[in-house]
Each structure stands twice: as structure tokens, then as C-alpha cells.
Short mmCIF file of C-alpha atoms in Angstrom, two decimals:
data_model
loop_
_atom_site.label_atom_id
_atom_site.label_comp_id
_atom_site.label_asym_id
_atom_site.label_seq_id
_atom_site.Cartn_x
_atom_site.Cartn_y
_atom_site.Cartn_z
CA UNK V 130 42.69 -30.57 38.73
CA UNK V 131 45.09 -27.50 39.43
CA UNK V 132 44.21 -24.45 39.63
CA UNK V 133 45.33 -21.20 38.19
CA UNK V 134 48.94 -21.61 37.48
CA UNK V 135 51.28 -18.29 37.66
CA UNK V 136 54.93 -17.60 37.35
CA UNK V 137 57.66 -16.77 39.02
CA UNK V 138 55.66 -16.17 41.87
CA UNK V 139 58.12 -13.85 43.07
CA UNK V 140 60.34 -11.37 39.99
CA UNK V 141 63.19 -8.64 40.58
CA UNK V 142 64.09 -6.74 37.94
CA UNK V 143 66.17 -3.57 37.52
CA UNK V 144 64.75 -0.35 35.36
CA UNK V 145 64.68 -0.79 32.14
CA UNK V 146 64.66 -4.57 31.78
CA UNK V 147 61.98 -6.55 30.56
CA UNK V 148 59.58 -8.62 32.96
CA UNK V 149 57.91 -11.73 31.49
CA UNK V 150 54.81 -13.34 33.44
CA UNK V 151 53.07 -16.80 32.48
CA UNK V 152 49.79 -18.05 33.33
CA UNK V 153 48.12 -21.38 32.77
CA UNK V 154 44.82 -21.66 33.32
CA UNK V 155 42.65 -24.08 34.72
CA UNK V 156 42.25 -27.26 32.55
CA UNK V 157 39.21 -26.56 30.32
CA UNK V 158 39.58 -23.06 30.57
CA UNK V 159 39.49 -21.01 27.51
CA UNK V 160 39.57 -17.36 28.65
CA UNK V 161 42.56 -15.65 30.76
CA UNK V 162 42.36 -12.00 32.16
CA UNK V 163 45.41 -10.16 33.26
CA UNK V 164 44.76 -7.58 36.90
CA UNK V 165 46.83 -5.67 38.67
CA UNK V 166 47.22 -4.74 42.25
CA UNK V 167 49.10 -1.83 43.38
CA UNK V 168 49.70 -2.03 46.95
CA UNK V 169 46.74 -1.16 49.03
CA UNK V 170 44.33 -0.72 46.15
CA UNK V 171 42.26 -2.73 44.73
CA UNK V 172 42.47 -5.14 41.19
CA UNK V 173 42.68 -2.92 38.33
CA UNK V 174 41.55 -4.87 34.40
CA UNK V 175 44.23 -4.95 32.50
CA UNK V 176 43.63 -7.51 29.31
CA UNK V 177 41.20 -10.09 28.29
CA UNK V 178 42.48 -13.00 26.24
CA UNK V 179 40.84 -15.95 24.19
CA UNK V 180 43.79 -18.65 22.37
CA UNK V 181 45.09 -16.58 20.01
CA UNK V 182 42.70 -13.14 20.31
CA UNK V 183 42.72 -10.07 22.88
CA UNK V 184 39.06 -9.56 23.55
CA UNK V 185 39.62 -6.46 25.43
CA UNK V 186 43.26 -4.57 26.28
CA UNK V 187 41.33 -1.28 27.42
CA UNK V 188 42.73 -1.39 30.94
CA UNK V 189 46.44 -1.95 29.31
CA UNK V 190 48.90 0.80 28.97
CA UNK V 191 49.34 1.78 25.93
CA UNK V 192 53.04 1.45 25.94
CA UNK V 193 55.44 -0.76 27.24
CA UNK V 194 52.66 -3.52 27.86
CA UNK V 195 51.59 -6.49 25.68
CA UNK V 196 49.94 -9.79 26.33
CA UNK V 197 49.41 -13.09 24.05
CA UNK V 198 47.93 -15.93 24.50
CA UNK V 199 49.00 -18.76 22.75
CA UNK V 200 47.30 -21.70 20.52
CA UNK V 201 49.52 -23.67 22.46
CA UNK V 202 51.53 -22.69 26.10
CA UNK V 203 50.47 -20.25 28.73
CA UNK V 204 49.52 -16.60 28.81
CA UNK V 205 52.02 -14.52 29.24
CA UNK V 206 51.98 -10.80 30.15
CA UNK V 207 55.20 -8.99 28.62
CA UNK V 208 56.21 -5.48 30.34
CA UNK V 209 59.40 -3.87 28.55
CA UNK V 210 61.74 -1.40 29.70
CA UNK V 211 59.76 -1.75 33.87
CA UNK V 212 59.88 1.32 35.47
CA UNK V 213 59.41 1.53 39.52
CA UNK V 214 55.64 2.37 38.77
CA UNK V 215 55.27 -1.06 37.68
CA UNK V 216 55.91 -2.81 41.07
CA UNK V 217 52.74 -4.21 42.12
CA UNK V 218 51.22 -7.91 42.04
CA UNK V 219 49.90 -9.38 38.96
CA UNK V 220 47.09 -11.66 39.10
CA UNK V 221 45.73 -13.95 35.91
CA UNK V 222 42.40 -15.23 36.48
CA UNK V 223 40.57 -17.79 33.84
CA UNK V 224 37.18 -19.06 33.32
CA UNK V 225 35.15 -21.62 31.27
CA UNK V 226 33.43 -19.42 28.69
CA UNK V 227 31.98 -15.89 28.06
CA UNK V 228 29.09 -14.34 29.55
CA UNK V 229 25.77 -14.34 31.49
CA UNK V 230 25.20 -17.49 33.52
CA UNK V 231 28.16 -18.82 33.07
CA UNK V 232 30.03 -16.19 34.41
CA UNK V 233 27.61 -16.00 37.66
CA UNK V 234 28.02 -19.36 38.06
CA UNK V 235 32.10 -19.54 38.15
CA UNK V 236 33.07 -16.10 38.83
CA UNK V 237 36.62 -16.20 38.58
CA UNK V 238 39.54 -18.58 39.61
CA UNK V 239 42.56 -16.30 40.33
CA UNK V 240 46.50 -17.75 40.68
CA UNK V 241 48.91 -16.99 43.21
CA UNK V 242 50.04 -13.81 41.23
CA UNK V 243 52.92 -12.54 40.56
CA UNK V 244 55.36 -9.97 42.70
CA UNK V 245 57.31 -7.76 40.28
CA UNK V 246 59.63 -5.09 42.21
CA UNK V 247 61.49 -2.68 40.13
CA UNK V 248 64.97 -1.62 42.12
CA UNK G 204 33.31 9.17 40.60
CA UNK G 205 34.58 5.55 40.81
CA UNK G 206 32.88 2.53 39.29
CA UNK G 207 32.62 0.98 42.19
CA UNK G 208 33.24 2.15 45.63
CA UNK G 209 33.73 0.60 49.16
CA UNK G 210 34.72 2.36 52.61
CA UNK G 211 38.47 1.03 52.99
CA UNK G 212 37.85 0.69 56.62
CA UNK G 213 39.47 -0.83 58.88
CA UNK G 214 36.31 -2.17 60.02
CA UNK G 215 36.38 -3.59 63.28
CA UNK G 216 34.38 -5.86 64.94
CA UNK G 217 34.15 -7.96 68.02
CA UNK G 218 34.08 -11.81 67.46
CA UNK G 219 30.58 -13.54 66.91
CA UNK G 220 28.92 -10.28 65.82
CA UNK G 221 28.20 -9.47 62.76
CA UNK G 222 30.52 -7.43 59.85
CA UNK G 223 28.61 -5.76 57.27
CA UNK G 224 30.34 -4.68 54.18
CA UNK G 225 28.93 -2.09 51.71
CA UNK G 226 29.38 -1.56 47.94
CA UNK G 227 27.79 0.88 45.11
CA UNK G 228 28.03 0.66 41.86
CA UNK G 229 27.80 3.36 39.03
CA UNK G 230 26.92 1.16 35.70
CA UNK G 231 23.60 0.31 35.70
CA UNK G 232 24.16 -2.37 32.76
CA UNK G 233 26.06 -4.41 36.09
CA UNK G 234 24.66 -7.65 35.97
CA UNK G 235 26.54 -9.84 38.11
CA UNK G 236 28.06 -8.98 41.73
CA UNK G 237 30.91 -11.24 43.81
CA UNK G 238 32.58 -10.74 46.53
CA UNK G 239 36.25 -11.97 47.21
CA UNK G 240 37.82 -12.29 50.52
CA UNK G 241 42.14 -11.63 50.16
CA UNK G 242 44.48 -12.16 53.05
CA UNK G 243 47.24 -10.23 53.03
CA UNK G 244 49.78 -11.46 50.21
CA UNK G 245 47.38 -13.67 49.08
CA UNK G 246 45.40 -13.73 46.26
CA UNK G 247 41.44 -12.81 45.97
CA UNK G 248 39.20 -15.81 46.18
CA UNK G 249 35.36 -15.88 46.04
CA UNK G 250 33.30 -16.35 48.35
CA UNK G 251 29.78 -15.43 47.00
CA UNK G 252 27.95 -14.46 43.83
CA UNK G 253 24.62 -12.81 43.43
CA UNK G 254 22.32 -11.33 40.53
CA UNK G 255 19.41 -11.26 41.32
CA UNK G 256 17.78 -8.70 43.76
CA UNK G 257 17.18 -9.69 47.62
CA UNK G 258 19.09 -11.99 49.86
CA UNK G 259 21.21 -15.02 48.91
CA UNK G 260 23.02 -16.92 51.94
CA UNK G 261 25.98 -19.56 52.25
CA UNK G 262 26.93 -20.81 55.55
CA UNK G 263 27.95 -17.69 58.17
CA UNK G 264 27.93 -15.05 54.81
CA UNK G 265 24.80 -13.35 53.12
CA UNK G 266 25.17 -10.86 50.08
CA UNK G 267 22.20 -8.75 49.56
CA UNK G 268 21.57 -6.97 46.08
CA UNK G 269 19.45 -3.59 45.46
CA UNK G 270 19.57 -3.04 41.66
CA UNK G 271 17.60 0.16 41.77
CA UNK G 272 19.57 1.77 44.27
CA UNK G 273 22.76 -0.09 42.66
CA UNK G 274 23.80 -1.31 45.96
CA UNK G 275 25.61 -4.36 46.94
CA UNK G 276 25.98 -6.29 50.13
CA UNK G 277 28.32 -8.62 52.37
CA UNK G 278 27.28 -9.48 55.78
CA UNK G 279 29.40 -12.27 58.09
CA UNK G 280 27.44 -13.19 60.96
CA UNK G 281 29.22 -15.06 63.85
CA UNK G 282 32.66 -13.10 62.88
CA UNK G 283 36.26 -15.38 63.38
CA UNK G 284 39.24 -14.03 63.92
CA UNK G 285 39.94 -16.09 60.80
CA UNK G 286 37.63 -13.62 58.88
CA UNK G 287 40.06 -10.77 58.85
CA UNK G 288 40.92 -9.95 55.68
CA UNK G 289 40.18 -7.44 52.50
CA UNK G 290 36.71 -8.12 51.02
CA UNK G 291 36.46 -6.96 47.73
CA UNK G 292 33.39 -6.35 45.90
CA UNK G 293 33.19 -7.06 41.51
CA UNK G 294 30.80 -6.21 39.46
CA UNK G 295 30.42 -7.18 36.02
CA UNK G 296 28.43 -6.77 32.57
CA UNK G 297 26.60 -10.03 31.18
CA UNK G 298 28.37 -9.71 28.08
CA UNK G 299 31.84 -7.73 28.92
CA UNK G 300 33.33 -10.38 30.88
CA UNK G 301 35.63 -8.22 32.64
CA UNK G 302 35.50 -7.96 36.72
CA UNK G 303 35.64 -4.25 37.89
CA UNK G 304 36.86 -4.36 41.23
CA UNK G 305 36.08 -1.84 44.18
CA UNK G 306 39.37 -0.74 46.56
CA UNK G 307 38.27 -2.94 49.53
CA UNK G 308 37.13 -3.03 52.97
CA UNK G 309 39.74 -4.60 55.59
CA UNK G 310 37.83 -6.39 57.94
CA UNK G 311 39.64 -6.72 60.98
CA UNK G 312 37.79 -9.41 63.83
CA UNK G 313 39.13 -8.99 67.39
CA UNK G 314 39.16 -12.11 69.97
#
């Protein structure tokens, strides 16, 4: 059963390209959320997703950013035009279902992340 | 004020004592409470959950809830070297889904 899958683990890009980042959750995982880490901070919320719906983009910039997830492929978190600013790690986590219990009982399963540097 | 807020540390402790890690919370509709132990370049991964008030232990770590005084936490008895790492603490609304993290307390364990 794998896990969380993210990538390019690793993604250079110069200013003002675009930076593409893909997550697969686990198998029987419905719900994906986006975080990201700036270094030496902590995870900051960035987007919840269900196939096909954003639940809740209030941590996401309001420009620039965007995340889907599809009825079929992976998540996949779309920065345009990256700026230096957004160098940091980029973690997708997923989980079975929504709320309560559940959520207690799974907490999160996080991938590797990805490392986007701006140069 | 932050939504949830740990001392960055480093904390430092002598091997086979005891770390304890401390974490408040502002939201008083916080429901749920984990903790998540990241090495360095690595990403988070959990090590306990809790949500109801008083003690819960597994194996060496015990979290240790106080929903009045919205206070959350994470102590590692017999410390390993191994242990050193960032603990972060989450917190979470039933229905909101959404982890809030706190910044993280670097835990460092000395031989």
C-alpha cells in the first residue's frame, strides 16, 4: 500500500516560470491538503481538496496560486510566474474522510514533499 | 497572537531523561491535538493523537491534554539520540479538517 506520493521531489525553477507539483494520495484516500514549509518555520494550510471540489483555499495566495484535484490523476498544486518568496518545501497530506473520529483516528499521512528553489 | 505556539528551543537534554515539549492553543473550538516528529529534510510524521483531556501513552511518548487551560503536551521519557528532531504540535476543528501547525520545538538528545 504506498503511501503519500509527491513529485519531483526536488524542482528548480527560474523567476517567473511556472512550478507544477503532483500528489497522489494514499489508495482509498479521498481528501488531499496542500502545506507549506518555509525554512525554519513551521507547516502553514494552504488548500483543502475533495475529487473535483476545493473545500477550503483560505491559506492560498490569492494570486499566482491554484490547485485541482482531479476526477481522475493526482493533485496538483500550480504556482505561476514563482518568485524567490516561493522557495520553501511543499508537503500534500491525504486522509480517508472528513471530520471528528475519523480524523483523530488517522491524523494525517504526509509525502516526501516537494523542494521548489527559485534562482 | 499565534494560533498555536511552541518555544522553538533548542531543547536539550541528556540521554535517558526525559524531554518535555509544550504547546497552547488559542481556538477553543480545537478538538483534536497530534504531534509530529520531522528530521531535518524530512517530512512530518505522527507520532501521537489525543482529544480527550488527561494522559494518553504509547511506548517511551505520553501527550497530555488540558482543554480548559488549552494546553497541549509531549513528553519522551528514556530520550535517544535518535529522538532529535522538530516536534510539531497540530491542532484541529472536528469539522474544519484542516491541521494548524505550531513553529516547532527542536529537540536535540546528547549521548
Amino acid at each position: 500500500n504506498a503511501g503519500v506520493m509527491q513529485n519531483p521531489r526536488h524542482l528548480v525553477r527560474r523567476r517567473g516560470q511556472e512550478a507544477r507539483l503532483r500528489c497522489s494520495p494514499m489508495k482509498g484516500h479521498s481528501h488531499v491538503y496542500w502545506y507549506r514549509q518555509l525554512p525554519e518555520e513551521g507547516l502553514k494550510f494552504m488548500v483543502y481538496l475533495q475529487k473535483e471540489n476545493i473545500i477550503d483555499e483560505s491559506g492560498m495566495p490569492k494570486e499566482r496560486f491554484s490547485a485541482e484535484f482531479p476526477k481522475e490523476g493526482p493533485s496538483i498544486l500550480r504556482i505561476q510566474q514563482v518568485v524567490r518568496g516561493d522557495s520553501a518545501a511543499y508537503f500534500c497530506a491525504s486522509s480517508p474522510s472528513r471530520g471528528g473520529r475519523h480524523l483523530s483516528n488517522y491524523g494525517y499521512t504526509f509525502g516526501s514533499g516537494t523542494r521548489l528553489t527559485v534562482v | 497572537q499565534k494560533e498555536v505556539e511552541q518555544n522553538s528551543g533548542p531543547l536539550s537534554v541528556p540521554e535517558g531523561a526525559i524531554a518535555s515539549l509544550n504547546c497552547t492553543y488559542s481556538d477553543r473550538g480545537s478538538q483534536s491535538f497530534f504531534w509530529y516528529r520531522q528530521y531535518s529534510g524530512k517530512s512530518p510524521e505522527l507520532i501521537m493523537f489525543i482529544y480527550s483531556n488527561g494522559d494518553k501513552e504509547d511506548g517511551r511518548f505520553t501527550a497530555q491534554l488540558n482543554k480548559a487551560s488549552q494546553y497541549v503536551s509531549l513528553l519522551i521519557r528514556d530520550s535517544q539520540p535518535s529522538d532529535s528532531a522538530t516536534y510539531l504540535c497540530a491542532v484541529t476543528r472536528a469539522a474544519g479538517n484542516k491541521l494548524t501547525f505550531g513553529g516547532g520545538t527542536r529537540v536535540l538528545v546528547k549521548p
